[in-house]
Amino acid sequence: MVLDKIKKENDIKKLTPAELAQLPGEIREFLIQSLSSTGGHLASNLGVVELTMALHLAFDLPKDKIIWDVGHQSYTHKILTGRKDGFDHLRQFGGMSGFPKTSESDCDCFDTGHSSTSISAGLGFAWARELKGEDFHVVSVIGDGALTGGMAYEAMNNAASLKKNFIIVLNDNNMSISENVGGMSKHLSKLRTSANYTGLKEGVQTTLENIPVIGKHLVSGIRKTKSSIKQMLIPGMFFEEMGIMYLGPVDGHDVSAMVRVLKEASKVQGPVLVHVITKKGNGYEPAERHPARFHGTAPFDIDTGVPKGKTRATYTDIFSTVMRKMGGRDERVVAISAAMSDGTGLKRFRNKYPERFFDVGIAEGHAVTFAAGLAAGGMKPVFAVYSSFLQRGYDQLIHDVCLQNLPVVFAIDRAGLVGSDGETHQGVFDISFLSGMPNMTLMAPKNIWELSDMVKFAIAYDGPIALRYPRGEAYARLKEHRAEIVYGKCEELFAGEEVLLFALGSMVDTAVQVREQLQAHGVMPTVVNARFAKPFDEEYLLQTMGRYSLIVTMEEGIALGGMGEHVGCFLYEHGYQNKMVSVAIPDEFVQHGSVGQLKHMLKMDAEGITEKILKEIR
């Protein structure tokens, strides 16, 4: 196999033309085989095989710097830098990350995981190079989906001041996770047909030049005119007018064509954008037909593309069902997605009520303020968003929603530990940063029925409110415990003595397991479903704290600024003198691995918590 000849970076340059022609097929076969067992980001990586090869042929790594936007499409880059064997444990605990990591290789120059950052980072590298008098190329690879994020335009606007080489590769596949929306998507659609424009321009120029006597002078005059034929006919003028030279479009599956244009781009003095057209999922029919499904996939059957194993209802599924029903009950309910309608469960709402569904692209900050405007205008907006992506709207949450006390619902999916996507995607900060915002209310359901009740409660609530729920299979136990949701009130599930387990959301399940394990040691704890992280039930704690020698708060979020910290301050301010333990994530970024493995490592599983409690009370 040709692939076996790739042991380290730049080995690709030693291959013959025939071997280079064979390599894309081998890479695709390897990725499909590997990811069918481990899962991972398949469609995006199949689409950039030739593009990645061209980058590695045109530049010298690690001297030259390639910054991958988001980074989920860097698998071929990892293969070409000698990390093929790492795919056996891709995104698994202790194994190779699914994103670029500087700790893995010198060829990964910048850690990524979120969208629309590569141009900013690349521009920083380019300026550092100039200030230090160094000589290397900087290439930022960004997808057309990421161009729906405003940060990319801030960076491009700033890049115009750079007078030295800086290359932006626009990987245009007409997709982010879901299908792209908005003005930039339409603009790029026009650029994809640029051969027509180019042909028209050349035809017009030839006709003018053939006019006797004045033809060539006429063409020269038009070229010198600011509002010229170039303005009307050449694609990429949007970028050119920002001060960025535009090259392309070029076929993203033609390695030699891309190498030629990248070499040309490397000679430009100033920022230059290379527009590359690729096909997401290229080379694997199921991924070509369903690129969104294969964006981030679980292990699957290669022949059919169908995920392996049984799939049970997730919290996202429950949210999807309830949102569709609420849309029918109240015409003021509107739904907002940041390019994640499928991932956040809003697809059914979108299909049923398209006029009340808004996909704003990868622009979470805009989504928050847009929701605030809808709320101020009398609607009931629900913004469904992954926890780690909501962080990008922090300022807007404070100034545009909470400051005005507007009734916006934040449905926070993937809250807590998410597992294999690792540090950039762990949804562990929302409790802390939302709890510090005046007027914000924060809830978390213990099971599928409580999620349904909380969605309805949140939509009826008159103020900023968020409900957080985890990734994966929904907890279906404790159906018999379905008390009415009362603002700021907890729910006592099991009465006991000596130890109080005050658990939030996903940790209620763990608390029930801890109770069962403690019973084996002769300890009968009280288990409480906190329901609200803000405001937590102060009245309940005041009435009951004297009964317990140990109070344990449990949450799937960071300890600093979390519910446990707030509860602890409250208890000691009101005279609680006994012991307290806060079960939460320490002040560190959590690596990738299964949620079970990560909880065990952090001693946040039932065994670890039981051990902590027994040490405190014995």
Coordinates of C-alpha atoms in Angstrom, one line a residue:
M1 CA 0.0 0.0 0.0
V2 CA 1.1 3.5 -0.8
L3 CA -0.2 4.6 2.6
D4 CA 2.4 2.5 4.4
K5 CA 5.1 4.7 3.0
I6 CA 3.8 7.7 5.0
K7 CA 5.7 7.5 8.3
K8 CA 6.2 11.2 9.0
E9 CA 5.5 14.7 7.7
N10 CA 6.7 15.4 4.1
D11 CA 7.0 11.7 3.2
I12 CA 4.2 12.5 0.7
K13 CA 6.7 14.4 -1.4
K14 CA 8.7 11.2 -2.0
L15 CA 5.8 9.5 -3.8
T16 CA 5.7 9.0 -7.6
P17 CA 2.9 10.6 -9.6
A18 CA 1.3 7.1 -9.9
E19 CA 1.5 6.7 -6.1
L20 CA 0.0 10.1 -5.6
A21 CA -2.9 9.2 -7.8
Q22 CA -3.5 6.0 -5.8
L23 CA -3.2 7.7 -2.3
P24 CA -6.6 9.4 -2.1
G25 CA -8.5 6.1 -2.5
E26 CA -6.4 4.4 0.1
I27 CA -6.9 7.3 2.6
R28 CA -10.6 7.2 2.1
E29 CA -10.7 3.4 2.5
F30 CA -8.7 3.7 5.7
L31 CA -10.9 6.4 7.1
I32 CA -14.1 4.6 6.4
Q33 CA -12.8 1.3 7.9
S34 CA -11.4 3.0 10.9
L35 CA -14.3 5.3 11.8
S36 CA -16.8 2.5 11.3
S37 CA -15.3 1.0 14.5
T38 CA -14.5 4.1 16.5
G39 CA -16.9 6.7 15.2
G40 CA -15.8 10.3 14.4
H41 CA -16.1 13.1 11.9
L42 CA -16.4 11.2 8.6
A43 CA -18.1 13.3 5.9
S44 CA -16.0 16.4 6.4
N45 CA -12.7 14.4 6.3
L46 CA -13.7 12.5 3.1
G47 CA -14.2 15.8 1.5
V48 CA -10.7 17.3 2.1
V49 CA -8.5 14.3 1.3
E50 CA -7.0 15.9 -1.9
L51 CA -7.0 19.4 -0.4
T52 CA -4.9 18.1 2.5
M53 CA -2.6 16.3 0.1
A54 CA -2.1 19.5 -1.9
L55 CA -1.3 21.5 1.2
H56 CA 1.3 19.0 2.3
L57 CA 2.8 18.9 -1.2
A58 CA 2.9 22.7 -1.5
F59 CA 4.3 23.5 1.9
D60 CA 6.9 22.3 4.4
L61 CA 5.7 21.1 7.8
P62 CA 6.2 21.9 10.6
K63 CA 8.1 25.0 9.4
D64 CA 5.0 26.3 7.5
K65 CA 1.9 26.6 9.6
I66 CA -1.5 25.2 8.7
I67 CA -4.4 26.3 11.0
W68 CA -7.6 24.2 10.6
D69 CA -10.8 26.0 11.4
V70 CA -12.8 23.9 13.9
G71 CA -10.3 21.1 13.1
H72 CA -12.7 18.2 12.8
Q73 CA -11.5 17.8 9.2
S74 CA -7.9 17.2 10.1
Y75 CA -7.8 13.4 9.9
T76 CA -5.9 13.2 6.6
H77 CA -3.5 15.8 8.0
K78 CA -2.9 13.5 10.9
I79 CA -2.3 10.6 8.6
L80 CA 0.2 12.5 6.5
T81 CA 2.1 13.6 9.6
G82 CA 2.7 10.0 10.8
R83 CA -0.3 9.4 13.1
K84 CA -2.1 6.7 11.2
D85 CA -1.7 4.1 14.0
G86 CA -3.4 6.5 16.4
F87 CA -6.7 6.0 14.7
D88 CA -7.1 2.7 16.6
H89 CA -8.0 4.8 19.6
L90 CA -9.3 7.9 18.0
R91 CA -11.3 10.1 20.4
Q92 CA -11.0 7.4 23.1
F93 CA -9.7 7.9 26.6
G94 CA -5.9 8.3 26.5
G95 CA -5.9 8.1 22.7
M96 CA -5.6 10.5 19.8
S97 CA -7.8 13.6 19.7
G98 CA -10.3 14.2 16.9
F99 CA -9.0 17.7 16.6
P100 CA -5.6 19.3 16.1
K101 CA -3.5 19.3 19.3
T102 CA -0.1 20.9 19.7
S103 CA 0.7 18.3 22.3
E104 CA 0.4 15.6 19.7
S105 CA 2.6 16.9 16.9
D106 CA 4.7 19.9 16.0
C107 CA 2.7 19.9 12.7
D108 CA -0.4 20.9 14.8
C109 CA 0.4 24.6 15.4
F110 CA -2.8 25.7 17.1
D111 CA -5.4 23.9 19.1
T112 CA -8.9 24.2 17.6
G113 CA -12.4 22.9 18.2
H114 CA -14.8 25.8 17.6
S115 CA -15.7 27.6 14.4
S116 CA -14.6 30.8 12.6
T117 CA -11.2 31.2 14.5
S118 CA -8.6 30.1 11.9
I119 CA -8.2 33.5 10.1
S120 CA -7.7 35.3 13.3
A121 CA -5.2 32.8 14.6
G122 CA -3.4 32.7 11.2
L123 CA -3.2 36.4 11.0
G124 CA -1.6 36.4 14.5
F125 CA 1.0 33.8 13.3
A126 CA 1.7 36.0 10.2
W127 CA 2.3 39.1 12.2
A128 CA 4.4 37.2 14.7
R129 CA 6.5 36.0 11.8
E130 CA 7.0 39.5 10.5
L131 CA 7.8 41.0 13.9
K132 CA 10.4 38.3 14.5
G133 CA 11.9 38.5 11.0
E134 CA 11.2 34.8 10.3
D135 CA 10.4 33.1 7.0
F136 CA 7.6 30.7 6.7
H137 CA 4.1 30.4 5.2
V138 CA 0.9 30.6 7.1
V139 CA -2.3 28.9 5.8
S140 CA -5.7 29.2 7.4
V141 CA -8.2 26.6 6.1
I142 CA -11.8 27.6 6.7
G143 CA -15.1 26.1 5.5
D144 CA -17.9 28.0 3.9
G145 CA -20.0 27.1 6.9
A146 CA -17.6 28.9 9.2
L147 CA -17.9 32.0 7.1
T148 CA -21.4 32.5 8.6
G149 CA -19.5 33.4 11.8
G150 CA -18.8 37.1 12.3
M151 CA -15.4 36.6 13.7
A152 CA -14.1 35.5 10.3
Y153 CA -15.1 38.8 8.8
E154 CA -13.5 40.8 11.7
A155 CA -10.3 38.9 10.9
M156 CA -10.5 39.4 7.1
N157 CA -11.1 43.1 7.7
N158 CA -8.0 43.3 9.9
A159 CA -5.9 41.1 7.4
A160 CA -6.0 43.9 4.8
S161 CA -3.3 45.8 6.7
L162 CA -0.8 42.9 6.3
K163 CA 1.5 43.5 3.3
K164 CA 3.2 40.1 3.5
N165 CA 2.0 36.7 2.4
F166 CA -0.9 35.1 4.3
I167 CA -3.0 32.4 2.6
I168 CA -6.7 31.7 3.4
V169 CA -8.0 28.5 1.9
L170 CA -11.8 28.5 1.6
N171 CA -13.0 24.9 1.6
D172 CA -16.4 25.3 0.0
N173 CA -18.7 22.3 0.2
N174 CA -22.0 24.2 0.8
M175 CA -22.3 22.6 4.2
S176 CA -21.4 23.2 7.8
I177 CA -23.1 20.6 9.9
S178 CA -26.5 21.3 8.5
E179 CA -26.9 22.9 5.1
N180 CA -25.6 26.5 5.0
V181 CA -28.0 29.4 5.1
G182 CA -27.8 33.2 4.6
G183 CA -26.2 35.8 2.4
M184 CA -22.7 34.4 2.3
S185 CA -23.9 31.0 1.3
K186 CA -25.8 32.5 -1.6
H187 CA -22.7 34.6 -2.6
L188 CA -20.5 31.5 -2.6
S189 CA -23.1 29.7 -4.7
K190 CA -22.6 32.3 -7.4
L191 CA -18.9 31.9 -7.2
R192 CA -19.2 28.2 -7.8
T193 CA -20.5 29.0 -11.3
S194 CA -17.7 31.4 -11.9
A195 CA -16.6 29.6 -15.1
N196 CA -19.6 31.2 -16.8
Y197 CA -18.5 34.6 -15.5
T198 CA -14.9 34.1 -16.5
G199 CA -15.9 33.0 -20.0
L200 CA -18.2 36.0 -20.4
K201 CA -15.4 38.4 -19.3
E202 CA -13.0 36.9 -21.7
G203 CA -15.5 37.0 -24.5
V204 CA -16.3 40.6 -23.9
Q205 CA -12.6 41.5 -23.7
T206 CA -11.9 39.7 -27.0
T207 CA -14.8 41.5 -28.7
L208 CA -13.7 44.9 -27.6
E209 CA -10.1 44.3 -28.6
N210 CA -11.2 43.4 -32.1
I211 CA -12.8 46.8 -32.7
P212 CA -10.5 48.6 -35.2
V213 CA -8.2 51.4 -33.9
I214 CA -9.9 52.0 -30.6
G215 CA -10.4 48.4 -29.3
K216 CA -7.2 48.0 -27.2
H217 CA -7.4 51.5 -25.9
L218 CA -11.0 50.9 -24.8
V219 CA -10.0 47.8 -22.9
S220 CA -7.1 49.6 -21.3
G221 CA -9.4 52.4 -20.2
I222 CA -12.0 50.1 -18.7
R223 CA -9.2 48.4 -16.7
K224 CA -8.2 51.7 -15.2
T225 CA -11.7 52.6 -14.3
K226 CA -12.6 52.0 -10.6
S227 CA -16.0 50.6 -11.5
S228 CA -14.7 48.3 -14.2
I229 CA -15.6 45.2 -16.0
K230 CA -13.8 43.3 -13.2
Q231 CA -16.3 44.8 -10.7
M232 CA -19.2 43.3 -12.7
L233 CA -17.9 40.0 -14.0
I234 CA -15.1 38.5 -11.9
P235 CA -16.1 36.4 -8.9
G236 CA -14.5 37.1 -5.6
M237 CA -14.8 40.9 -5.7
F238 CA -16.3 40.7 -2.2
F239 CA -12.9 39.5 -0.9
E240 CA -11.0 41.7 -3.3
E241 CA -12.7 44.8 -2.0
M242 CA -11.7 43.8 1.6
G243 CA -8.1 43.9 0.4
I244 CA -7.7 40.1 0.0
M245 CA -6.7 38.8 -3.4
Y246 CA -9.0 36.1 -4.7
L247 CA -7.9 33.0 -6.6
G248 CA -10.3 30.3 -7.9
P249 CA -12.6 28.6 -7.8
V250 CA -10.4 25.5 -8.1
D251 CA -11.5 21.8 -8.1
G252 CA -10.8 20.6 -4.6
H253 CA -10.4 17.0 -5.8
D254 CA -7.7 17.8 -8.3
V255 CA -4.4 17.6 -6.4
S256 CA -2.2 19.0 -9.1
A257 CA -4.5 21.9 -9.8
M258 CA -4.6 22.8 -6.2
V259 CA -0.8 22.6 -5.8
R260 CA -0.3 25.0 -8.7
V261 CA -2.7 27.6 -7.3
L262 CA -1.3 27.2 -3.7
K263 CA 2.2 27.8 -5.1
E264 CA 0.9 30.9 -6.9
A265 CA -0.8 32.0 -3.7
S266 CA 2.4 31.7 -1.8
K267 CA 4.1 34.3 -4.0
V268 CA 1.4 37.0 -3.3
Q269 CA 2.5 39.9 -1.1
G270 CA -0.5 40.3 1.2
P271 CA -3.5 38.2 2.1
V272 CA -4.8 35.9 -0.6
L273 CA -7.9 33.7 -0.6
V274 CA -7.9 30.4 -2.5
H275 CA -11.4 29.2 -3.2
V276 CA -11.6 25.4 -3.3
I277 CA -14.7 23.5 -4.3
T278 CA -15.1 20.1 -2.5
K279 CA -17.8 17.6 -1.9
K280 CA -18.6 16.6 1.7
G281 CA -18.6 12.8 2.1
N282 CA -16.8 12.3 -1.2
G283 CA -16.1 8.7 -2.1
Y284 CA -18.6 7.1 0.3
E285 CA -22.1 7.0 -1.0
P286 CA -24.0 7.0 2.3
A287 CA -22.0 10.1 3.5
E288 CA -22.5 11.8 0.1
R289 CA -26.3 11.3 0.4
H290 CA -26.5 12.2 4.1
P291 CA -23.5 14.5 4.9
A292 CA -25.2 15.9 8.0
R293 CA -25.7 12.4 9.5
F294 CA -22.0 11.6 8.9
H295 CA -20.7 14.8 10.2
G296 CA -20.1 13.2 13.6
T297 CA -21.0 9.6 13.5
A298 CA -21.1 6.7 15.9
P299 CA -19.7 3.4 14.8
F300 CA -21.6 2.2 11.7
D301 CA -22.0 -0.6 9.2
I302 CA -19.9 0.1 6.2
D303 CA -22.2 -1.5 3.6
T304 CA -25.3 0.4 4.7
G305 CA -24.0 3.4 6.7
V306 CA -26.5 2.5 9.5
P307 CA -25.2 3.1 13.1
K308 CA -24.3 -0.1 15.0
G309 CA -26.3 -1.1 18.1
K310 CA -29.7 0.0 19.3
T311 CA -30.4 3.7 19.5
R312 CA -32.7 4.7 22.4
A313 CA -34.4 8.0 22.9
T314 CA -32.1 10.9 23.9
Y315 CA -32.8 14.1 25.7
T316 CA -32.6 15.8 22.4
D317 CA -35.3 13.6 21.0
I318 CA -37.6 14.4 23.9
F319 CA -36.9 18.2 23.5
S320 CA -37.7 17.8 19.8
T321 CA -41.1 16.2 20.5
V322 CA -42.1 18.8 23.1
M323 CA -41.0 21.8 21.0
R324 CA -43.1 20.6 18.1
K325 CA -46.1 20.3 20.4
M326 CA -45.5 23.7 21.9
G327 CA -45.3 25.3 18.5
G328 CA -48.8 24.1 17.9
R329 CA -50.1 25.4 21.2
D330 CA -48.7 28.9 21.0
E331 CA -48.1 30.8 17.8
R332 CA -45.7 33.1 19.6
V333 CA -43.2 30.3 20.1
V334 CA -40.3 30.6 17.7
A335 CA -37.1 28.5 17.5
I336 CA -33.6 29.6 16.8
S337 CA -30.6 27.4 15.8
A338 CA -27.0 28.3 15.1
A339 CA -26.4 25.9 12.2
M340 CA -27.4 23.0 14.4
S341 CA -31.1 22.3 13.6
D342 CA -30.5 18.6 13.4
G343 CA -28.1 18.3 16.3
T344 CA -30.3 20.3 18.7
G345 CA -33.5 18.6 17.7
L346 CA -35.2 21.5 16.0
K347 CA -35.6 19.8 12.6
R348 CA -39.2 18.7 13.4
F349 CA -40.2 22.2 14.5
R350 CA -38.5 23.6 11.4
N351 CA -40.5 21.2 9.1
K352 CA -43.8 21.9 10.9
Y353 CA -43.5 25.7 11.4
P354 CA -40.9 26.9 8.9
E355 CA -42.0 30.5 9.2
R356 CA -41.2 30.5 12.9
F357 CA -37.9 28.8 12.6
F358 CA -34.6 30.7 12.2
D359 CA -31.2 29.3 11.4
V360 CA -28.7 32.2 11.9
G361 CA -25.6 30.2 10.9
I362 CA -22.6 29.7 13.1
A363 CA -23.2 33.0 15.0
E364 CA -24.1 32.3 18.6
G365 CA -23.6 35.9 19.8
H366 CA -26.0 37.1 17.1
A367 CA -28.5 34.4 17.9
V368 CA -28.7 35.5 21.6
T369 CA -29.3 39.2 20.7
F370 CA -31.7 38.2 17.8
A371 CA -33.7 36.2 20.4
A372 CA -33.7 39.2 22.7
G373 CA -35.2 41.3 19.9
L374 CA -37.8 38.7 19.2
A375 CA -38.7 38.6 22.9
A376 CA -38.9 42.4 23.1
G377 CA -41.2 42.2 20.1
G378 CA -43.6 40.0 21.9
M379 CA -42.5 36.5 20.7
K380 CA -41.4 33.5 22.8
P381 CA -38.0 32.6 21.5
V382 CA -36.3 29.3 22.3
F383 CA -32.6 29.2 21.4
A384 CA -31.4 25.5 21.3
V385 CA -27.6 25.4 21.5
Y386 CA -24.8 23.2 22.7
S387 CA -23.4 24.2 26.1
S388 CA -19.9 24.8 24.8
F389 CA -21.2 27.0 21.9
L390 CA -23.4 29.1 24.2
Q391 CA -20.1 30.4 25.7
R392 CA -19.7 32.4 22.5
G393 CA -22.7 34.5 23.4
Y394 CA -21.6 35.5 27.0
D395 CA -21.6 39.3 26.5
Q396 CA -25.0 39.2 24.7
L397 CA -26.5 37.0 27.5
I398 CA -25.6 39.7 30.0
H399 CA -26.3 42.9 28.1
D400 CA -29.1 42.0 25.7
V401 CA -31.1 39.4 27.6
C402 CA -30.6 39.6 31.3
L403 CA -30.1 43.3 31.7
Q404 CA -33.5 43.8 30.1
N405 CA -35.1 40.8 31.8
L406 CA -36.4 39.5 28.5
P407 CA -38.2 36.1 28.3
V408 CA -35.8 34.1 26.2
V409 CA -35.5 30.3 26.7
F410 CA -32.1 28.8 26.4
A411 CA -32.3 25.0 25.7
I412 CA -28.8 23.9 26.6
D413 CA -28.0 20.6 24.9
R414 CA -24.8 18.6 25.6
A415 CA -24.5 20.1 29.1
G416 CA -21.9 18.4 31.2
L417 CA -19.3 15.9 30.1
V418 CA -19.8 15.0 26.4
G419 CA -17.0 12.5 26.0
S420 CA -15.1 11.9 22.8
D421 CA -14.9 15.4 21.5
G422 CA -12.8 16.4 24.4
E423 CA -11.8 19.7 26.0
T424 CA -13.3 22.1 23.4
H425 CA -16.8 20.5 23.6
Q426 CA -17.2 19.6 27.3
G427 CA -20.3 21.5 28.4
V428 CA -19.1 22.1 31.9
F429 CA -19.1 25.9 32.3
D430 CA -22.7 27.0 31.8
I431 CA -23.8 26.6 35.4
S432 CA -21.0 28.9 36.6
F433 CA -21.3 31.6 34.0
L434 CA -25.1 31.7 33.9
S435 CA -25.4 31.7 37.7
G436 CA -23.5 35.0 37.9
M437 CA -26.1 36.8 35.7
P438 CA -28.8 38.8 37.5
N439 CA -32.4 37.8 36.4
M440 CA -31.2 34.4 35.0
T441 CA -33.0 31.2 36.1
L442 CA -31.3 27.9 35.5
M443 CA -32.9 24.5 35.7
A444 CA -31.9 20.9 35.0
P445 CA -34.2 17.8 34.7
K446 CA -33.6 14.5 36.4
N447 CA -35.3 12.4 33.6
I448 CA -37.2 12.5 30.4
W449 CA -40.5 13.5 31.9
E450 CA -39.1 16.3 33.9
L451 CA -37.4 17.7 30.8
S452 CA -40.8 17.8 29.1
D453 CA -42.3 19.6 32.1
M454 CA -39.4 22.1 32.3
V455 CA -39.6 23.0 28.6
K456 CA -43.3 23.9 29.1
F457 CA -42.5 25.8 32.3
A458 CA -39.7 27.7 30.7
I459 CA -41.8 28.8 27.7
A460 CA -44.5 30.1 30.1
Y461 CA -41.9 31.9 32.4
D462 CA -41.6 35.7 32.0
G463 CA -37.9 36.2 32.1
P464 CA -34.5 34.8 31.0
I465 CA -34.5 31.1 31.7
A466 CA -32.2 28.2 30.8
L467 CA -32.5 24.4 31.1
R468 CA -29.5 22.2 30.7
Y469 CA -29.6 18.5 29.7
P470 CA -26.9 16.0 28.8
R471 CA -25.9 14.3 25.6
G472 CA -27.0 10.8 25.0
E473 CA -29.6 8.4 26.2
A474 CA -32.3 9.9 28.3
Y475 CA -32.7 8.7 31.9
A476 CA -36.1 7.0 32.2
R477 CA -36.2 5.9 35.9
L478 CA -38.1 7.6 38.7
K479 CA -41.2 8.0 36.6
E480 CA -43.3 7.8 39.7
H481 CA -41.6 11.0 41.0
R482 CA -43.2 13.7 38.9
A483 CA -44.2 16.6 41.1
E484 CA -45.3 19.9 39.6
I485 CA -42.5 22.3 38.7
V486 CA -42.6 25.1 41.2
Y487 CA -40.2 28.0 40.7
G488 CA -37.0 27.7 42.8
K489 CA -38.3 24.5 44.6
C490 CA -36.5 21.2 44.8
E491 CA -38.0 17.7 45.0
E492 CA -37.2 15.3 47.8
L493 CA -37.1 11.8 46.2
F494 CA -36.0 9.6 49.1
A495 CA -36.0 10.5 52.8
G496 CA -33.1 9.4 55.0
E497 CA -30.8 10.7 57.7
E498 CA -27.2 11.6 58.4
V499 CA -26.3 12.4 54.8
L500 CA -28.1 14.7 52.3
L501 CA -27.4 14.2 48.6
F502 CA -28.4 17.4 46.9
A503 CA -28.1 16.6 43.2
L504 CA -28.7 18.5 40.0
G505 CA -29.9 17.2 36.6
S506 CA -27.9 14.3 35.3
M507 CA -26.3 13.7 38.8
V508 CA -29.7 12.6 40.2
D509 CA -29.2 9.2 38.6
T510 CA -25.8 9.0 40.2
A511 CA -27.2 10.1 43.6
V512 CA -29.7 7.2 43.5
Q513 CA -26.8 4.8 42.8
V514 CA -24.8 6.3 45.7
R515 CA -27.8 5.8 47.9
E516 CA -27.9 2.1 47.0
Q517 CA -24.2 1.7 47.7
L518 CA -24.3 3.5 51.0
Q519 CA -27.2 1.4 52.2
A520 CA -24.8 -1.6 51.9
H521 CA -22.7 0.2 54.5
G522 CA -25.6 0.9 56.8
V523 CA -26.1 4.6 55.7
M524 CA -29.5 5.8 54.6
P525 CA -29.1 9.2 52.9
T526 CA -31.7 11.6 51.8
V527 CA -31.8 12.1 48.0
V528 CA -33.0 15.5 46.7
N529 CA -33.5 16.5 43.1
A530 CA -32.4 20.2 43.2
R531 CA -34.2 21.0 39.9
F532 CA -33.0 24.6 40.1
A533 CA -29.3 25.7 40.2
K534 CA -30.4 29.3 40.4
P535 CA -32.3 30.0 42.5
F536 CA -31.7 26.9 44.5
D537 CA -34.2 26.0 47.2
E538 CA -32.9 28.0 50.2
E539 CA -36.0 27.4 52.3
Y540 CA -35.7 23.6 52.0
L541 CA -32.0 23.8 53.0
L542 CA -32.7 26.1 56.0
Q543 CA -35.4 23.8 57.3
T544 CA -33.4 20.5 56.9
M545 CA -29.7 21.3 57.3
G546 CA -29.7 20.6 61.0
R547 CA -30.6 17.0 60.4
Y548 CA -27.4 16.1 58.6
S549 CA -23.8 15.7 59.6
L550 CA -22.8 15.8 55.9
I551 CA -24.4 17.6 52.9
V552 CA -23.2 16.6 49.5
T553 CA -23.9 18.7 46.4
M554 CA -23.6 17.0 43.0
E555 CA -23.4 18.7 39.6
E556 CA -21.9 17.9 36.2
G557 CA -20.1 21.3 35.9
I558 CA -17.0 23.0 37.2
A559 CA -16.7 23.5 40.9
L560 CA -15.7 27.2 40.7
G561 CA -18.8 29.3 40.6
G562 CA -21.0 26.2 40.5
M563 CA -24.1 25.3 42.5
G564 CA -22.1 23.6 45.2
E565 CA -20.0 26.7 45.8
H566 CA -23.2 28.9 46.1
V567 CA -25.0 26.3 48.3
G568 CA -21.9 26.1 50.6
C569 CA -21.7 29.8 51.0
F570 CA -25.4 30.0 51.8
L571 CA -25.2 27.2 54.4
Y572 CA -22.3 28.6 56.3
E573 CA -23.8 32.1 56.3
H574 CA -26.8 30.6 58.0
G575 CA -25.0 28.7 60.7
Y576 CA -24.4 25.3 59.2
Q577 CA -21.5 23.9 61.2
N578 CA -21.2 20.3 59.9
K579 CA -19.3 18.9 56.9
M580 CA -20.0 19.6 53.3
V581 CA -18.7 18.0 50.1
S582 CA -19.0 19.5 46.6
V583 CA -19.0 16.9 43.8
A584 CA -18.1 18.8 40.7
I585 CA -15.4 19.0 38.0
P586 CA -12.1 20.5 39.3
D587 CA -10.4 23.6 37.8
E588 CA -9.0 21.9 34.7
F589 CA -9.9 21.1 31.1
V590 CA -11.2 17.5 30.8
Q591 CA -9.7 15.3 28.0
H592 CA -11.7 13.1 25.6
G593 CA -13.0 9.7 26.6
S594 CA -16.3 8.1 27.3
V595 CA -18.5 9.9 29.9
G596 CA -18.2 6.9 32.2
Q597 CA -14.4 6.8 32.0
L598 CA -14.2 10.6 32.6
K599 CA -16.5 10.4 35.6
H600 CA -14.5 7.6 37.1
M601 CA -11.3 9.5 36.6
L602 CA -12.8 12.6 38.3
K603 CA -14.3 10.4 41.1
M604 CA -17.7 11.7 40.1
D605 CA -19.2 8.2 39.5
A606 CA -21.2 6.4 42.2
E607 CA -18.2 4.5 43.4
G608 CA -16.0 7.6 43.8
I609 CA -18.7 9.6 45.5
T610 CA -19.5 6.8 47.9
E611 CA -15.9 6.5 48.8
K612 CA -15.7 10.2 49.5
I613 CA -18.7 10.1 51.7
L614 CA -17.6 7.1 53.8
K615 CA -14.3 8.8 54.5
E616 CA -16.1 11.9 55.8
I617 CA -18.6 10.1 58.1
R618 CA -16.4 7.3 59.4

